[in-house]
Coordinates of C-alpha atoms and ligand atoms in Angstrom, one line a residue:
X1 CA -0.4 37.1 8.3
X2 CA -3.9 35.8 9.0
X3 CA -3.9 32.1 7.1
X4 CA -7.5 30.1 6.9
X5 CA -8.2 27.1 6.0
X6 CA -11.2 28.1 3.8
X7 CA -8.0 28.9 1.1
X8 CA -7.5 25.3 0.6
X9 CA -11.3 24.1 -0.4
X10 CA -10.6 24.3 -4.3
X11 CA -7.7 22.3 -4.1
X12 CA -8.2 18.7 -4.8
X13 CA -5.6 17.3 -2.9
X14 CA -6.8 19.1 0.4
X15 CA -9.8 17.9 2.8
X16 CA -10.2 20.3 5.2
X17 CA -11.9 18.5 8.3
X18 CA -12.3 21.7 10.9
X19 CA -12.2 24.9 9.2
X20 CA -11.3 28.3 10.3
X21 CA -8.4 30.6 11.3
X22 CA -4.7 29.4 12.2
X23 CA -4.6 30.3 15.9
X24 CA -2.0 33.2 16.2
X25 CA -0.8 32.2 20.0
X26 CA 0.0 28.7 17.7
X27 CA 3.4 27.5 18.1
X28 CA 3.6 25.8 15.0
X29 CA 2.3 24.2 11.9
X30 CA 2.5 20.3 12.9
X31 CA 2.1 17.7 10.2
X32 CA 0.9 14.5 11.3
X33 CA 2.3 11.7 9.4
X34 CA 0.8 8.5 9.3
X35 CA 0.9 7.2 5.7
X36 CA 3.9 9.4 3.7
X37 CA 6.6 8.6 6.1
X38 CA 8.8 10.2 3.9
X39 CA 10.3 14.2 3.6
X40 CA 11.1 13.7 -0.5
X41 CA 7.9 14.3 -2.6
X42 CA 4.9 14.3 0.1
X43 CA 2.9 16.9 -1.0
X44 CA 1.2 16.8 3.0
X45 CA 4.8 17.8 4.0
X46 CA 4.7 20.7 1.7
X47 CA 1.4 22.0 2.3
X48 CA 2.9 22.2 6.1
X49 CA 5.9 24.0 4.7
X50 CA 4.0 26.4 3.1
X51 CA 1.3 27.3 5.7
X52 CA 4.3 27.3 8.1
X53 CA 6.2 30.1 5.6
X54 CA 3.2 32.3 5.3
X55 CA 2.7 32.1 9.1
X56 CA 5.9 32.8 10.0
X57 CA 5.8 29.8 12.0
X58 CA 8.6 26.7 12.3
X59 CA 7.1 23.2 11.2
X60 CA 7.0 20.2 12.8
X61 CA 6.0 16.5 11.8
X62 CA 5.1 13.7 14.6
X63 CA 4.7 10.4 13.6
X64 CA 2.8 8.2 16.6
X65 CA 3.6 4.6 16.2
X66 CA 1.3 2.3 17.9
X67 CA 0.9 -1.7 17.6
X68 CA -3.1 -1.2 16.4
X69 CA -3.4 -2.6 12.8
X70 CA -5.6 -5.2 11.6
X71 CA -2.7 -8.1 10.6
X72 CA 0.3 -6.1 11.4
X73 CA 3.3 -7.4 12.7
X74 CA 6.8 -7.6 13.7
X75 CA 7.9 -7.7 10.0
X76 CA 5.7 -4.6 9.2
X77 CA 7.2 -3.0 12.3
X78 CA 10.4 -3.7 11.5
X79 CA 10.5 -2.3 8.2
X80 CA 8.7 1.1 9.5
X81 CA 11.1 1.4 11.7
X82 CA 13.9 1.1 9.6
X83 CA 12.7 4.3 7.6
X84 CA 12.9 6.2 11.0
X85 CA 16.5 7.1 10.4
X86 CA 16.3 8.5 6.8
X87 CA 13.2 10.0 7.4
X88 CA 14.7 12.2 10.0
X89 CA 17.3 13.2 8.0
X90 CA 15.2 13.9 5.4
X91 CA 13.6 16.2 7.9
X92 CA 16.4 18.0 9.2
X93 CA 17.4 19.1 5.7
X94 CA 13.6 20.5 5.0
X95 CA 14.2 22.0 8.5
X96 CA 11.2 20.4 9.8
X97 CA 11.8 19.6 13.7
X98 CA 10.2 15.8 14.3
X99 CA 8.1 13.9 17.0
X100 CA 8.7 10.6 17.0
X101 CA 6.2 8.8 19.9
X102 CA 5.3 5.3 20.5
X103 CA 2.7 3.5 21.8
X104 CA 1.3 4.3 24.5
X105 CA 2.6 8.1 24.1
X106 CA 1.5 8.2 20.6
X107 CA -1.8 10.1 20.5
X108 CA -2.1 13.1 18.2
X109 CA -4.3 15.2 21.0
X110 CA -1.6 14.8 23.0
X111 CA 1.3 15.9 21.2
X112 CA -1.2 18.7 20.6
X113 CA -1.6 19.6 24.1
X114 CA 1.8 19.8 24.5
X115 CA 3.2 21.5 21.5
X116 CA 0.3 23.7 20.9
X117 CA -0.3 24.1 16.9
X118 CA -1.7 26.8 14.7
X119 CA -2.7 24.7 12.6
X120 CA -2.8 20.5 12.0
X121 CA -2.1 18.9 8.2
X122 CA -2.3 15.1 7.6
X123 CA -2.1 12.9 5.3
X124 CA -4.6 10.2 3.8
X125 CA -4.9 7.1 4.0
X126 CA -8.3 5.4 2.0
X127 CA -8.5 2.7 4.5
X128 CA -11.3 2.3 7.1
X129 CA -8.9 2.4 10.4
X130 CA -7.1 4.9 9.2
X131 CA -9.9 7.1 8.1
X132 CA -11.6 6.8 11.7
X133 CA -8.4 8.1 13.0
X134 CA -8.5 11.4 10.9
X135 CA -12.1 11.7 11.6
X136 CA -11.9 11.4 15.3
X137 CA -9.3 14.0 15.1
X138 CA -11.3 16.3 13.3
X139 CA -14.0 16.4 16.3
X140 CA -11.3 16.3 19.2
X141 CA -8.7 19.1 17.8
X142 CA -9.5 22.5 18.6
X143 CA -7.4 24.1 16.0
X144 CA -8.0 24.0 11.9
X145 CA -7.1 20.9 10.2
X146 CA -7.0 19.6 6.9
X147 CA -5.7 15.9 5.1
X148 CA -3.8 16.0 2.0
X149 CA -3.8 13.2 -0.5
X150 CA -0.4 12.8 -0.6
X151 CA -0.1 9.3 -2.2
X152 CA -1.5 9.2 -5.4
X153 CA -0.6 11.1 -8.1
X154 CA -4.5 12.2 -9.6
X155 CA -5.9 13.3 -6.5
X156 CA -8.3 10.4 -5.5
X157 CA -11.2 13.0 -4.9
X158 CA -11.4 14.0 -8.6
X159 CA -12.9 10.8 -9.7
X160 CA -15.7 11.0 -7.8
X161 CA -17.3 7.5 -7.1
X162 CA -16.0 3.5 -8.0
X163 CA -14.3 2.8 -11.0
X164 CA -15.1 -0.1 -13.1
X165 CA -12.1 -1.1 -14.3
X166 CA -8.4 0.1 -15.7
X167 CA -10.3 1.2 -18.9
X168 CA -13.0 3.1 -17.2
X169 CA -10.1 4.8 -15.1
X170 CA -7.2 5.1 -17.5
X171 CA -8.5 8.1 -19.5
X172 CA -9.6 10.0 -16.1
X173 CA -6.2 9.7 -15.0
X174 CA -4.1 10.1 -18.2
X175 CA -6.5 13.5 -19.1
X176 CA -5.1 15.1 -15.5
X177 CA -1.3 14.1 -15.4
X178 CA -0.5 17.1 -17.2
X179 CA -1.6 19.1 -13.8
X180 CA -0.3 16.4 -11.5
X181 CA 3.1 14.6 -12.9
X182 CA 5.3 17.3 -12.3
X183 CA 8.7 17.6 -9.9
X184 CA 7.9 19.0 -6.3
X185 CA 9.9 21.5 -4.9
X186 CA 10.2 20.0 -2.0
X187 CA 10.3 23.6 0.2
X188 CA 12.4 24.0 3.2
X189 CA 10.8 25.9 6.8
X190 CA 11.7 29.2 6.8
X191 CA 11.6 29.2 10.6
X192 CA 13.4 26.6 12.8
X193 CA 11.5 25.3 15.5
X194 CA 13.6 25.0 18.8
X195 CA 11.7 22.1 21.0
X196 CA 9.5 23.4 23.8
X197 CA 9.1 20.0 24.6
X198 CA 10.9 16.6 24.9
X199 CA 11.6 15.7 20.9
X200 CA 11.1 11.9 21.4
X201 CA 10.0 9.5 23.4
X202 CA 11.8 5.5 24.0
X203 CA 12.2 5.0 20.1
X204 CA 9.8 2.5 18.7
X205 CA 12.2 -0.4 18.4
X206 CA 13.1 -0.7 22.0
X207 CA 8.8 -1.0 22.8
X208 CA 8.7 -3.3 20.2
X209 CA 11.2 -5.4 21.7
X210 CA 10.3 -4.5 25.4
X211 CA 7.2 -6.2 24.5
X212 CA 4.3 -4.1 22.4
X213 CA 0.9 -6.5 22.0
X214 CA 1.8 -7.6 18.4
X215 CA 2.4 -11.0 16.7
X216 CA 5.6 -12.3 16.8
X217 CA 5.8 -15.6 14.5
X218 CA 6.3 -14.0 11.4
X219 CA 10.1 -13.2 11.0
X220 CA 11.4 -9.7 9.2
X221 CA 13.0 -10.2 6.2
X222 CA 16.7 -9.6 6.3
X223 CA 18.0 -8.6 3.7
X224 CA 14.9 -6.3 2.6
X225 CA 15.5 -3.1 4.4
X226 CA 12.9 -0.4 4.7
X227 CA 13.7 3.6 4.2
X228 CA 13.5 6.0 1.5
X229 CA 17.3 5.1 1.2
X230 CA 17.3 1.7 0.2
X231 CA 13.7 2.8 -1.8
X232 CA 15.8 5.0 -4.3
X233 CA 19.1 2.7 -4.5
X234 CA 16.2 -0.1 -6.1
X235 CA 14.8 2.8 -8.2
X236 CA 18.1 3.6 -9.9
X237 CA 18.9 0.1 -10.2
X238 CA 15.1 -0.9 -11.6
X239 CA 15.7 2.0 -14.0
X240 CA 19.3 1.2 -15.2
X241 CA 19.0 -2.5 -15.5
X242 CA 15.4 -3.7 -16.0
X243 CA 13.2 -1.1 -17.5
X244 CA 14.4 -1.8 -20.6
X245 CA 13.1 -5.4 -20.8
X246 CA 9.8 -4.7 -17.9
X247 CA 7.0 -5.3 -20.5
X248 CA 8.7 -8.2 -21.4
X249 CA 9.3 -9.9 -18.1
X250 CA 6.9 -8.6 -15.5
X251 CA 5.1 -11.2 -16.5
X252 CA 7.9 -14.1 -15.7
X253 CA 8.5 -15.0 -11.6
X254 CA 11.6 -16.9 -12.9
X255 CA 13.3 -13.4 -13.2
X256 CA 13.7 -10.8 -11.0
X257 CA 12.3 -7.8 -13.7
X258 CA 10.2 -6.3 -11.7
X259 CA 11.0 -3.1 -9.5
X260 CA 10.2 -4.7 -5.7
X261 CA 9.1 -1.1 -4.8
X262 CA 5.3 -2.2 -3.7
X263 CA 6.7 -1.9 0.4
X264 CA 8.6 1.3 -0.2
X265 CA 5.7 2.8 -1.8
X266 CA 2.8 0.9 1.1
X267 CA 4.9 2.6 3.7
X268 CA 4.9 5.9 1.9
X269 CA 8.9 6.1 2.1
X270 CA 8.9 6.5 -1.7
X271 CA 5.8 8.2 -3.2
X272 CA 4.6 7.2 -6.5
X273 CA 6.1 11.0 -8.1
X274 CA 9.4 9.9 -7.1
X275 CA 8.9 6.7 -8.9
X276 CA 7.0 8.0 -12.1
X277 CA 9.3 10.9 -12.9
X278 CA 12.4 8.7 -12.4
X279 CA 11.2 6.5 -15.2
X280 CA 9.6 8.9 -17.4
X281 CA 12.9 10.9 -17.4
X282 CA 14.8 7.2 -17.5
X283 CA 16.8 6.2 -21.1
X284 CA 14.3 3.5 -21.9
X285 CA 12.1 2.3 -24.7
X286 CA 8.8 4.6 -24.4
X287 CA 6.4 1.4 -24.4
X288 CA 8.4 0.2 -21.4
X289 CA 7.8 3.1 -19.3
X290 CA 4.6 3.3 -20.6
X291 CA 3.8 -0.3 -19.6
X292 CA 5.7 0.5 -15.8
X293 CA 3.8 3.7 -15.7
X294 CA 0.3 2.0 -16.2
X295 CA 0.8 -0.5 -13.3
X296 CA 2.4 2.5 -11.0
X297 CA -0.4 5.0 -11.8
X298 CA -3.3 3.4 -13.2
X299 CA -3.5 0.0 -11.6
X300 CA -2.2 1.6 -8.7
X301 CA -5.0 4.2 -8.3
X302 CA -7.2 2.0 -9.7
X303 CA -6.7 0.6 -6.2
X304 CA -7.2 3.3 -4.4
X305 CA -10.1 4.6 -6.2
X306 CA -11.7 0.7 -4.8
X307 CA -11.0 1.5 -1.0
X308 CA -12.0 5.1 -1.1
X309 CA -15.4 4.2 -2.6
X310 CA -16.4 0.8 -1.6
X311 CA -16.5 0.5 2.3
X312 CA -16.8 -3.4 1.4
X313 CA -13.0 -3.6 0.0
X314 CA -11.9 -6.2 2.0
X315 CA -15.1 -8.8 1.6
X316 CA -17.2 -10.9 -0.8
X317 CA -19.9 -8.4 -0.4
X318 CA -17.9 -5.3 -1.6
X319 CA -17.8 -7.5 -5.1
X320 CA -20.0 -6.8 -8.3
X321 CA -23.5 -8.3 -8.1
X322 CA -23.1 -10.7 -11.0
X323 CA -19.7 -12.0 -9.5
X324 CA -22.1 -12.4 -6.0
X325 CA -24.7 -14.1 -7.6
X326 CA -22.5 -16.8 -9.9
X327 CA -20.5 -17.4 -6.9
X328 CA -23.5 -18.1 -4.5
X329 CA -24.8 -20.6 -7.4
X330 CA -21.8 -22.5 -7.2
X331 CA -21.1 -21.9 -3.8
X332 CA -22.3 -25.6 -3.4
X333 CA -20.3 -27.0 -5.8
X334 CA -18.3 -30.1 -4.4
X335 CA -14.4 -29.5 -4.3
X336 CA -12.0 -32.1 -5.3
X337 CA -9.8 -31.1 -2.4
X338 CA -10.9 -29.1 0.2
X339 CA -7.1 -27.5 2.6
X340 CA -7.9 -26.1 5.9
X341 CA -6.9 -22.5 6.8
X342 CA -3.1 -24.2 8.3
X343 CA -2.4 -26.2 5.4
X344 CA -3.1 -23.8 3.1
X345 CA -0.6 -21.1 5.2
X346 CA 2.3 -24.0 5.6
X347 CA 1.9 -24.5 2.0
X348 CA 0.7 -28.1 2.1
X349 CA -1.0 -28.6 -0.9
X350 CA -0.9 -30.9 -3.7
X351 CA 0.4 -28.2 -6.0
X352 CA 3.9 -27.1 -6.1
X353 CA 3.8 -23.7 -8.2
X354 CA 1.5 -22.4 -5.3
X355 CA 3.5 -24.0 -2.8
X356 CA 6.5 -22.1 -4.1
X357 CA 4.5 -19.2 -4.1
X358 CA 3.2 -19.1 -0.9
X359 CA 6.6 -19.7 0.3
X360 CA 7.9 -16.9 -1.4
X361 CA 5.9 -15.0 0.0
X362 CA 6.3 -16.6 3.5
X363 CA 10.1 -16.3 3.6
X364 CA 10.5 -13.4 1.4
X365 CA 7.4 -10.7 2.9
X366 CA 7.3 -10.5 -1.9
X367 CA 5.5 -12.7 -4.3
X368 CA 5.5 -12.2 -7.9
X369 CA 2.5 -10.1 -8.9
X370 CA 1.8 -12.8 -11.6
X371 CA 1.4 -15.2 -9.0
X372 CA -0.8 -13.3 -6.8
X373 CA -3.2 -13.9 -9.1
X374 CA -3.1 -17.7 -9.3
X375 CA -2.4 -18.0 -5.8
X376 CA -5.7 -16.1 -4.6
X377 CA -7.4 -18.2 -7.5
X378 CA -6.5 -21.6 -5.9
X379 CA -7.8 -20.9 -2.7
X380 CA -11.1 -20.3 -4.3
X381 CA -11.0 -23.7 -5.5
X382 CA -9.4 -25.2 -2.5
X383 CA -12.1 -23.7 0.1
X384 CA -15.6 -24.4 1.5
X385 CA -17.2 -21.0 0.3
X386 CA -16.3 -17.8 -1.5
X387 CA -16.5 -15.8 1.8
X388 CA -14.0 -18.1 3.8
X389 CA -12.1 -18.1 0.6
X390 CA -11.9 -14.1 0.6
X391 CA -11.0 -13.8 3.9
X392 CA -8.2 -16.5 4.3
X393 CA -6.8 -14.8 1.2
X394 CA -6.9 -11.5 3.0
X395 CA -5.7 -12.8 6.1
X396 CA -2.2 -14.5 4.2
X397 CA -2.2 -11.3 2.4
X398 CA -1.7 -9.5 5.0
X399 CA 0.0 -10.8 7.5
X400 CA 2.9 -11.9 4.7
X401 CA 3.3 -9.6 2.3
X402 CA 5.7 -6.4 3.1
X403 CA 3.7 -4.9 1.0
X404 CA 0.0 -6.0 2.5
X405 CA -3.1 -4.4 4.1
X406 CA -3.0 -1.7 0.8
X407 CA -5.3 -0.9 -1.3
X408 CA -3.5 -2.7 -3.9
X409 CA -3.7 -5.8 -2.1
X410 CA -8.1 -5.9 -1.7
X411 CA -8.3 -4.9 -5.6
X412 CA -6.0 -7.9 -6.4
X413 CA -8.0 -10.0 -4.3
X414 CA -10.9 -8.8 -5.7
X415 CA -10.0 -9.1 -8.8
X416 CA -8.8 -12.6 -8.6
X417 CA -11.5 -14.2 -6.5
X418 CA -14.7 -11.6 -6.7
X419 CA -14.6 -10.3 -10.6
X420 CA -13.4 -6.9 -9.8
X421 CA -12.6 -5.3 -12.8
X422 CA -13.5 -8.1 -15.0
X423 CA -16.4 -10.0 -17.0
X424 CA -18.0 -12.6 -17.0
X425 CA -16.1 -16.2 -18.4
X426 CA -17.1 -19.3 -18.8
X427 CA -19.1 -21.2 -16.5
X428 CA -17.5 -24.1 -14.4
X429 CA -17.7 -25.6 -11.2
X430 CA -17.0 -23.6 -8.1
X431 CA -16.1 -20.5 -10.4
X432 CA -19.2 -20.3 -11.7
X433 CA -18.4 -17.3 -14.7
X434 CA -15.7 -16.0 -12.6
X435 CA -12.2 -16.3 -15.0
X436 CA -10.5 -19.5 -14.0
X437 CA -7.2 -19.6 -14.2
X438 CA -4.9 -23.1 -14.3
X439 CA -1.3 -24.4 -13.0
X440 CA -1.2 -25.7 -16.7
X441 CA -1.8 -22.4 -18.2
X442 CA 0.0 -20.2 -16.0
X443 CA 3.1 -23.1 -16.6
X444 CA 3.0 -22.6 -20.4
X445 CA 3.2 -18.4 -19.8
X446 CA 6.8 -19.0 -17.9
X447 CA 9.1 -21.2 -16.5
X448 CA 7.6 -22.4 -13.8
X449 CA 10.3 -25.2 -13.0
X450 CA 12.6 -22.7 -12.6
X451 CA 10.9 -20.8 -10.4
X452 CA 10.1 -23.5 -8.0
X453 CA 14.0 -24.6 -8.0
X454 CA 14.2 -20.9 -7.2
X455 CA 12.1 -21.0 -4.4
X456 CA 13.2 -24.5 -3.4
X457 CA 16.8 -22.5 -2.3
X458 CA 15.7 -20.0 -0.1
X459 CA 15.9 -20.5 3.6
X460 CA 13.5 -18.7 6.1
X461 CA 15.0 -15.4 7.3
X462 CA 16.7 -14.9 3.9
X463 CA 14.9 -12.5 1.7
X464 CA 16.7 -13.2 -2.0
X465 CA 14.8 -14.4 -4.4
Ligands
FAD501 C1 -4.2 -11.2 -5.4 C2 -3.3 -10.0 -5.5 C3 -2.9 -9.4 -4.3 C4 -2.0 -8.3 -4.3 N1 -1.6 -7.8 -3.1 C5 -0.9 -6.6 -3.1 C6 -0.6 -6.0 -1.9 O1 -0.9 -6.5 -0.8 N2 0.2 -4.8 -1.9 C7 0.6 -4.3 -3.1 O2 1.3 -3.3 -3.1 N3 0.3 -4.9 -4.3 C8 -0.5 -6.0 -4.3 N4 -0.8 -6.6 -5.5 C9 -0.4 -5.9 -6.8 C10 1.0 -6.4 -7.3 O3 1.0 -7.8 -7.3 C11 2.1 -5.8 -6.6 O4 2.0 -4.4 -6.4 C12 3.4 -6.0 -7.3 O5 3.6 -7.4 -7.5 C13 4.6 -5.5 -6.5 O6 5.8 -5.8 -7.1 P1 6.7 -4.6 -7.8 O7 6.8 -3.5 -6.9 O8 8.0 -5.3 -8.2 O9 5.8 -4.3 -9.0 P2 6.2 -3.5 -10.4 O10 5.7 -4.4 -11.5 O11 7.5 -3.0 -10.4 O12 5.1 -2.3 -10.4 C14 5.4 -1.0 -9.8 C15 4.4 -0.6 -8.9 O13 3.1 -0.6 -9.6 C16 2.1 -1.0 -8.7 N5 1.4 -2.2 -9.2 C17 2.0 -3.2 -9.9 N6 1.1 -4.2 -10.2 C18 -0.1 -3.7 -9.7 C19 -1.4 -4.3 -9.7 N7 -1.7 -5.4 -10.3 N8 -2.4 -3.6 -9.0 C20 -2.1 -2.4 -8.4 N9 -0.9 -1.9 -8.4 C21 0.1 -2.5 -9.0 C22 2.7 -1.3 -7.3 O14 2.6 -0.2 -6.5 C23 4.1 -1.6 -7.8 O15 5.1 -1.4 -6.7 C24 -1.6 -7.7 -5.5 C25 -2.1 -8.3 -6.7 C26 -2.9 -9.4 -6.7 C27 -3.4 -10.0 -8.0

């Protein structure tokens, strides 16, 4: 049957990059996987599935893993890797045959040479690296290929240009879940493919240890384990044990109410359907999944909506022009207490709430979302200008978080040090109108004592907490 890729231009989760007809001497339909590293609930996997069904063709998903992004390190690697296994079984019960290569076997024209595709599907990713990747593909392929959005539940394309804020994207969003929110079938191949070529390569773990260009001082966490596995073991237990109380405590680092899932869904090995349909099906008060779902979908793609549309995510100069303007006033302002860039990442400061936050976050790859915010605040204050503020807080970011170099990560940062999303305050030193925010005022919200005896316990390479 003849497929083109000119049936896929209405649908909103599809960019096709190189048009035209699947080549029938194909020998397959290969998905590329780079950010849904998952066979549960990627709709990129099932738009393979399908094209492979109607082609009569077997499917086949290669993942290339090479040691190339900005901050990335052995605790990022680690956790990626850990996925590998479920995702292959995943795989294997979709009947989806898998490529596993790493660095330096891990180009896409490559595995394309040698497998010979009909047709190429990817996924997205909103970031600038990864975005060059898929548009450098699009010029050196020779065969039809098209992205699929595969990580967000509104397509990102449907809303057109930046956001303001949550109440400029909340109505957008909540108007198309209707269309989007609903279980995938997750299809299986009809046809097996039987490898023409060899399936894998060494597996990624044994380059990484064998001595892949990548920094090596920050530890994996232990007892955080990656994989669409683990992912859904915390997603029962989130749902059985915490939603109940969420609006309540997600506000309170003293307990553990939140859902940990940010690294399960920045690796793609949960997607956010997965998530939202487990809660909205979940016995639970409706204002706590509606509070849950609004930082899942909303904040979330809130996020993404930022990095697709501003190519200045990640820097002062992706901020609003008010936010530029006060903080350039004040940019002179004289500091109390300037840290350098080392004091601030031992956690040397005078204050021990961000102390115990940075070493949460440190030891544990996780920091409490409410303390993101102060965290990124005080560095701000703590700093010579807004710019070397910005980027130190990216840098920490991460390199530290499981969970860092998202989308969700430059919003926050945004947010917190740029007036993302938010007004103007009152004016003060440093700040200028950007909202201030105080170890006083954050104290009186929670416990913070017992946080920091919390955070006092843990032990590098241990991950509670
Ligand atoms: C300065 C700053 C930096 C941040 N850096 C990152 C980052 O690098 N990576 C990251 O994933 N998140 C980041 N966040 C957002 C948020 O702090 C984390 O997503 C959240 O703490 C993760 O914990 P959880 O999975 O238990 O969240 P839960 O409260 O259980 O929420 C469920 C999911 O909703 C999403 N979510 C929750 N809060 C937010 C939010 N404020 N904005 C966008 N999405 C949200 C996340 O995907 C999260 O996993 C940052 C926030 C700030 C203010």
């Amino acid at each position: 049957m003849a497929f083109s890729m000119e049936s896929l231009r209405a649908d909103a989760r599809v960019c096709v990059r190189r048009g035209g007809a699947a080549d029938p001497e194909g020998t397959c339909v290969l998905y590329w996987m780079e950010r849904a590293q998952r066979a549960l609930d990627n709709p990129a996997l099932d738009l393979a599935v399908r094209i492979g069904n109607e082609l009569g063709k077997p499917v086949v998903a290669f993942l290339g893993v090479a040691p190339r992004r900005p901050y990335a390190n052995l605790r990022h690697y680690q956790f990626l890797i850990e996925g590998l296994a479920d995702l292959a079984a995943g795989l294997r019960e979709r009947n989806v045959g898998f490529v596993l290569r790493s660095w330096p076997e891990h180009s896409l024209p490559r595995v394309c040479e040698e497998l010979h595709p009909a047709v190429v599907v990817g996924d997205e990713n909103p970031l600038r690296e990864p975005e060059r990747w898929r548009e450098k593909a699009a010029r050196m392929l020779r065969v039809p290929f098209c992205t699929v959005d595969a990580d967000v539940i509104v397509p990102s394309r449907l809303l057109e240009k930046q956001q303001y804020s949550a109440r400029t994207i909340r109505p957008r969003i909540r108007g198309r879940l209707g269309e989007f929110l609903v279980p995938s079938e997750n299809p299986a191949a009809r046809k097996t493919w039987k490898p023409l070529v060899k399936v894998a390569s060494r597996s990624p773990a044994e380059d990484l240890a064998a001595g892949w260009k990548i920094a090596r001082g920050v530890a994996p966490v232990s007892t955080s384990r990656g994989g669409t596995r683990e992912g859904l073991r915390l997603l029962r237990q989130f749902v059985a044990r915490k939603l109940r109380d969420y609006g309540e405590r997600r506000n309170h680092p003293e307990f553990d109410g939140t859902s940990r899932l940010s690294p399960y869904l920045h690796f793609g090995q949960l997607g956010p359907l997965t998530v939202a349909l487990a809660v909205q099906e979940a016995d639970a008060p409706a204002e706590q999944k509606e509070s849950f779902l609004e930082q899942l979908i909303v904040r979330r793609e809130l996020a993404v909506n930022f990095v697709r549309f501003n190519p200045d995510y990640d820097s002062l100069d992706g901020a609003p022009a008010w936010a530029r303007r006060t903080l350039a006033e004040h940019s002179r302002d004289r500091r109390e207490t300037i840290y350098s860039e080392k004091q601030i990442e031992n956690a040397e400061t005078h204050d021990p709430l961000w102390n115990a936050a940075q070493k949460q976050m440190t030891i544990t790859g996780w920091m409490h979302n409410y303390l993101r915010m102060y965290w990124t605040k005080k560095i701000l204050e703590w700093t010579r200008t807004p710019e070397e503020a910005f980027q130190i807080a990216v840098r920490l970011n991460d390199t530290y978080e499981l969970d860092g170099r998202d989308p969700n990560g430059y919003e926050g940062i945004a947010w917190a040090i740029a007036g993302k999303s938010d007004r103007p305050w009152f004016e003060r030193p440093i700040f200028g109108t950007i909202r201030y925010m105080s170890a006083g005022g954050a104290s009186r919200k929670f416990d913070a004592e017992a946080y920091i005896r919390q955070i006092e316990k843990l032990e590098p390479g241990r991950a509670a907490g």
